[in-house]
């Protein structure tokens, strides 16, 4: 039995990372959009699970009428929800660093906005991954729009 040994070229850590991310022979293509998409998706998913289980009451309409919808406040899986506030329905940007405290951010529906805005970024990054993979494989670049038509808004008529 003979073994063929290839001499490994010394590459920097960044070069090895870039080759691994942009390699299109992997079973799961990551791509540069995937570098942003994967942590963003993990953030949105973990905040959703934590908020569904243990979110505090939320002021839904701005007049201090709180709603309890997490599992720790006596709801079951069917009646549990992550409650948006009146301001969050219009998706006003309310980051955690703008609130006076984390309790205020939670009370005003911060987890809902974090989940929705992160998930919108995940959808955009997924479309970018499709575009990047079709670019690397030499496919028509509109394939990402064709396969992601579910994520695109309908045209106005």
PDB file of C-alpha atoms in Angstrom, residues 1-151:
ATOM      1  CA  UNK A   1       0.000   0.000   0.000  1.00  0.00           C
ATOM      2  CA  UNK A   2       1.291   3.330  -0.900  1.00  0.00           C
ATOM      3  CA  UNK A   3       0.215   6.570   0.538  1.00  0.00           C
ATOM      4  CA  UNK A   4       0.312   9.748  -1.414  1.00  0.00           C
ATOM      5  CA  UNK A   5       1.188  12.689   0.711  1.00  0.00           C
ATOM      6  CA  UNK A   6       0.541  16.163  -0.515  1.00  0.00           C
ATOM      7  CA  UNK A   7       2.526  18.985   0.799  1.00  0.00           C
ATOM      8  CA  UNK A   8       0.258  21.417   2.581  1.00  0.00           C
ATOM      9  CA  UNK A   9       0.907  24.994   1.737  1.00  0.00           C
ATOM     10  CA  UNK A  10       1.065  27.222   4.738  1.00  0.00           C
ATOM     11  CA  UNK A  11      -1.929  29.512   4.653  1.00  0.00           C
ATOM     12  CA  UNK A  12      -3.017  32.115   7.080  1.00  0.00           C
ATOM     13  CA  UNK A  13      -6.002  31.517   9.304  1.00  0.00           C
ATOM     14  CA  UNK A  14      -8.024  34.022   7.281  1.00  0.00           C
ATOM     15  CA  UNK A  15      -7.116  32.285   4.022  1.00  0.00           C
ATOM     16  CA  UNK A  16      -8.230  28.896   5.330  1.00  0.00           C
ATOM     17  CA  UNK A  17     -11.472  30.430   6.648  1.00  0.00           C
ATOM     18  CA  UNK A  18     -12.183  32.162   3.332  1.00  0.00           C
ATOM     19  CA  UNK A  19     -11.539  28.958   1.371  1.00  0.00           C
ATOM     20  CA  UNK A  20     -13.821  26.950   3.633  1.00  0.00           C
ATOM     21  CA  UNK A  21     -16.634  29.520   3.483  1.00  0.00           C
ATOM     22  CA  UNK A  22     -16.579  29.969  -0.288  1.00  0.00           C
ATOM     23  CA  UNK A  23     -15.966  26.331  -1.241  1.00  0.00           C
ATOM     24  CA  UNK A  24     -18.906  25.158  -3.339  1.00  0.00           C
ATOM     25  CA  UNK A  25     -18.111  21.429  -3.082  1.00  0.00           C
ATOM     26  CA  UNK A  26     -19.365  21.223   0.497  1.00  0.00           C
ATOM     27  CA  UNK A  27     -22.664  19.533   1.175  1.00  0.00           C
ATOM     28  CA  UNK A  28     -23.926  22.728   2.796  1.00  0.00           C
ATOM     29  CA  UNK A  29     -22.767  25.917   1.102  1.00  0.00           C
ATOM     30  CA  UNK A  30     -22.086  28.669   3.619  1.00  0.00           C
ATOM     31  CA  UNK A  31     -20.886  31.657   1.618  1.00  0.00           C
ATOM     32  CA  UNK A  32     -20.251  35.163   2.869  1.00  0.00           C
ATOM     33  CA  UNK A  33     -23.956  35.792   3.319  1.00  0.00           C
ATOM     34  CA  UNK A  34     -24.110  32.633   5.426  1.00  0.00           C
ATOM     35  CA  UNK A  35     -21.467  34.053   7.751  1.00  0.00           C
ATOM     36  CA  UNK A  36     -24.007  36.760   8.602  1.00  0.00           C
ATOM     37  CA  UNK A  37     -27.116  34.571   8.307  1.00  0.00           C
ATOM     38  CA  UNK A  38     -26.207  31.717  10.657  1.00  0.00           C
ATOM     39  CA  UNK A  39     -25.510  33.787  13.821  1.00  0.00           C
ATOM     40  CA  UNK A  40     -28.491  36.020  13.061  1.00  0.00           C
ATOM     41  CA  UNK A  41     -30.781  33.004  12.728  1.00  0.00           C
ATOM     42  CA  UNK A  42     -29.429  31.514  15.946  1.00  0.00           C
ATOM     43  CA  UNK A  43     -30.048  34.829  17.725  1.00  0.00           C
ATOM     44  CA  UNK A  44     -33.635  35.103  16.477  1.00  0.00           C
ATOM     45  CA  UNK A  45     -34.373  31.469  17.319  1.00  0.00           C
ATOM     46  CA  UNK A  46     -32.901  31.593  20.815  1.00  0.00           C
ATOM     47  CA  UNK A  47     -34.676  34.870  21.661  1.00  0.00           C
ATOM     48  CA  UNK A  48     -37.951  33.381  20.372  1.00  0.00           C
ATOM     49  CA  UNK A  49     -37.604  30.282  22.552  1.00  0.00           C
ATOM     50  CA  UNK A  50     -36.597  32.264  25.645  1.00  0.00           C
ATOM     51  CA  UNK A  51     -39.342  34.855  25.131  1.00  0.00           C
ATOM     52  CA  UNK A  52     -41.971  32.176  24.513  1.00  0.00           C
ATOM     53  CA  UNK A  53     -41.054  30.479  27.770  1.00  0.00           C
ATOM     54  CA  UNK A  54     -40.229  33.382  30.080  1.00  0.00           C
ATOM     55  CA  UNK A  55     -41.154  36.786  28.640  1.00  0.00           C
ATOM     56  CA  UNK A  56     -42.579  39.263  31.163  1.00  0.00           C
ATOM     57  CA  UNK A  57     -45.925  41.027  30.588  1.00  0.00           C
ATOM     58  CA  UNK A  58     -46.017  43.390  27.606  1.00  0.00           C
ATOM     59  CA  UNK A  59     -47.818  46.721  27.243  1.00  0.00           C
ATOM     60  CA  UNK A  60     -49.653  46.026  24.000  1.00  0.00           C
ATOM     61  CA  UNK A  61     -51.571  49.251  23.392  1.00  0.00           C
ATOM     62  CA  UNK A  62     -49.580  51.961  25.137  1.00  0.00           C
ATOM     63  CA  UNK A  63     -52.052  52.577  27.979  1.00  0.00           C
ATOM     64  CA  UNK A  64     -50.357  50.289  30.479  1.00  0.00           C
ATOM     65  CA  UNK A  65     -52.695  47.358  29.904  1.00  0.00           C
ATOM     66  CA  UNK A  66     -50.321  44.442  30.102  1.00  0.00           C
ATOM     67  CA  UNK A  67     -50.801  41.059  28.461  1.00  0.00           C
ATOM     68  CA  UNK A  68     -49.347  37.814  29.798  1.00  0.00           C
ATOM     69  CA  UNK A  69     -48.556  35.251  27.095  1.00  0.00           C
ATOM     70  CA  UNK A  70     -45.430  33.324  28.111  1.00  0.00           C
ATOM     71  CA  UNK A  71     -45.469  29.791  29.469  1.00  0.00           C
ATOM     72  CA  UNK A  72     -44.254  30.831  32.921  1.00  0.00           C
ATOM     73  CA  UNK A  73     -47.311  33.067  33.333  1.00  0.00           C
ATOM     74  CA  UNK A  74     -49.738  30.154  33.073  1.00  0.00           C
ATOM     75  CA  UNK A  75     -50.282  29.825  29.321  1.00  0.00           C
ATOM     76  CA  UNK A  76     -49.986  26.572  27.458  1.00  0.00           C
ATOM     77  CA  UNK A  77     -48.358  25.987  24.068  1.00  0.00           C
ATOM     78  CA  UNK A  78     -51.573  26.877  22.223  1.00  0.00           C
ATOM     79  CA  UNK A  79     -52.263  30.168  24.023  1.00  0.00           C
ATOM     80  CA  UNK A  80     -48.634  31.228  24.404  1.00  0.00           C
ATOM     81  CA  UNK A  81     -47.363  34.002  22.162  1.00  0.00           C
ATOM     82  CA  UNK A  82     -44.777  36.706  21.808  1.00  0.00           C
ATOM     83  CA  UNK A  83     -46.755  39.915  22.048  1.00  0.00           C
ATOM     84  CA  UNK A  84     -45.952  42.922  19.862  1.00  0.00           C
ATOM     85  CA  UNK A  85     -46.586  46.399  21.187  1.00  0.00           C
ATOM     86  CA  UNK A  86     -48.522  49.044  19.341  1.00  0.00           C
ATOM     87  CA  UNK A  87     -45.262  50.700  18.291  1.00  0.00           C
ATOM     88  CA  UNK A  88     -43.695  47.381  17.282  1.00  0.00           C
ATOM     89  CA  UNK A  89     -46.451  46.591  14.803  1.00  0.00           C
ATOM     90  CA  UNK A  90     -45.132  49.394  12.612  1.00  0.00           C
ATOM     91  CA  UNK A  91     -41.616  48.072  13.262  1.00  0.00           C
ATOM     92  CA  UNK A  92     -40.143  51.190  14.748  1.00  0.00           C
ATOM     93  CA  UNK A  93     -36.537  50.469  15.569  1.00  0.00           C
ATOM     94  CA  UNK A  94     -36.315  50.110  19.362  1.00  0.00           C
ATOM     95  CA  UNK A  95     -32.883  48.724  20.195  1.00  0.00           C
ATOM     96  CA  UNK A  96     -31.986  47.517  23.640  1.00  0.00           C
ATOM     97  CA  UNK A  97     -29.424  50.291  24.129  1.00  0.00           C
ATOM     98  CA  UNK A  98     -32.105  52.983  23.694  1.00  0.00           C
ATOM     99  CA  UNK A  99     -34.138  51.725  26.655  1.00  0.00           C
ATOM    100  CA  UNK A 100     -33.455  52.955  30.164  1.00  0.00           C
ATOM    101  CA  UNK A 101     -33.282  49.370  31.406  1.00  0.00           C
ATOM    102  CA  UNK A 102     -33.722  45.841  30.156  1.00  0.00           C
ATOM    103  CA  UNK A 103     -37.033  45.666  32.041  1.00  0.00           C
ATOM    104  CA  UNK A 104     -38.350  48.640  30.065  1.00  0.00           C
ATOM    105  CA  UNK A 105     -37.199  47.049  26.813  1.00  0.00           C
ATOM    106  CA  UNK A 106     -38.964  43.802  27.709  1.00  0.00           C
ATOM    107  CA  UNK A 107     -42.110  45.663  28.844  1.00  0.00           C
ATOM    108  CA  UNK A 108     -42.342  47.573  25.572  1.00  0.00           C
ATOM    109  CA  UNK A 109     -42.082  44.469  23.370  1.00  0.00           C
ATOM    110  CA  UNK A 110     -38.382  44.501  22.566  1.00  0.00           C
ATOM    111  CA  UNK A 111     -38.056  40.737  21.978  1.00  0.00           C
ATOM    112  CA  UNK A 112     -40.769  40.856  19.303  1.00  0.00           C
ATOM    113  CA  UNK A 113     -38.896  43.520  17.354  1.00  0.00           C
ATOM    114  CA  UNK A 114     -35.586  41.731  17.797  1.00  0.00           C
ATOM    115  CA  UNK A 115     -37.064  38.494  16.440  1.00  0.00           C
ATOM    116  CA  UNK A 116     -38.829  40.121  13.482  1.00  0.00           C
ATOM    117  CA  UNK A 117     -35.946  42.349  12.388  1.00  0.00           C
ATOM    118  CA  UNK A 118     -33.375  39.567  12.741  1.00  0.00           C
ATOM    119  CA  UNK A 119     -35.577  37.189  10.784  1.00  0.00           C
ATOM    120  CA  UNK A 120     -36.005  39.768   7.989  1.00  0.00           C
ATOM    121  CA  UNK A 121     -32.217  39.996   7.837  1.00  0.00           C
ATOM    122  CA  UNK A 122     -32.033  36.176   7.711  1.00  0.00           C
ATOM    123  CA  UNK A 123     -34.403  36.092   4.717  1.00  0.00           C
ATOM    124  CA  UNK A 124     -32.303  38.700   2.898  1.00  0.00           C
ATOM    125  CA  UNK A 125     -29.096  36.778   3.683  1.00  0.00           C
ATOM    126  CA  UNK A 126     -30.661  33.523   2.470  1.00  0.00           C
ATOM    127  CA  UNK A 127     -31.460  35.159  -0.858  1.00  0.00           C
ATOM    128  CA  UNK A 128     -27.900  36.476  -0.939  1.00  0.00           C
ATOM    129  CA  UNK A 129     -26.575  32.955  -0.344  1.00  0.00           C
ATOM    130  CA  UNK A 130     -28.620  31.678  -3.265  1.00  0.00           C
ATOM    131  CA  UNK A 131     -27.288  34.471  -5.462  1.00  0.00           C
ATOM    132  CA  UNK A 132     -23.711  33.825  -4.344  1.00  0.00           C
ATOM    133  CA  UNK A 133     -23.945  30.082  -4.978  1.00  0.00           C
ATOM    134  CA  UNK A 134     -25.489  30.600  -8.416  1.00  0.00           C
ATOM    135  CA  UNK A 135     -22.698  33.098  -9.184  1.00  0.00           C
ATOM    136  CA  UNK A 136     -19.996  30.624  -8.142  1.00  0.00           C
ATOM    137  CA  UNK A 137     -21.588  27.782 -10.129  1.00  0.00           C
ATOM    138  CA  UNK A 138     -22.029  29.931 -13.243  1.00  0.00           C
ATOM    139  CA  UNK A 139     -25.815  29.741 -13.208  1.00  0.00           C
ATOM    140  CA  UNK A 140     -28.100  32.598 -14.228  1.00  0.00           C
ATOM    141  CA  UNK A 141     -28.060  35.150 -11.442  1.00  0.00           C
ATOM    142  CA  UNK A 142     -31.837  35.550 -11.338  1.00  0.00           C
ATOM    143  CA  UNK A 143     -32.243  32.015  -9.949  1.00  0.00           C
ATOM    144  CA  UNK A 144     -32.170  33.436  -6.431  1.00  0.00           C
ATOM    145  CA  UNK A 145     -35.201  35.589  -7.256  1.00  0.00           C
ATOM    146  CA  UNK A 146     -37.021  32.683  -8.886  1.00  0.00           C
ATOM    147  CA  UNK A 147     -36.463  30.261  -6.011  1.00  0.00           C
ATOM    148  CA  UNK A 148     -37.123  32.907  -3.351  1.00  0.00           C
ATOM    149  CA  UNK A 149     -40.367  34.230  -4.763  1.00  0.00           C
ATOM    150  CA  UNK A 150     -42.095  33.294  -1.519  1.00  0.00           C
ATOM    151  CA  UNK A 151     -39.995  35.854   0.351  1.00  0.00           C
TER     152      UNK A 151
END
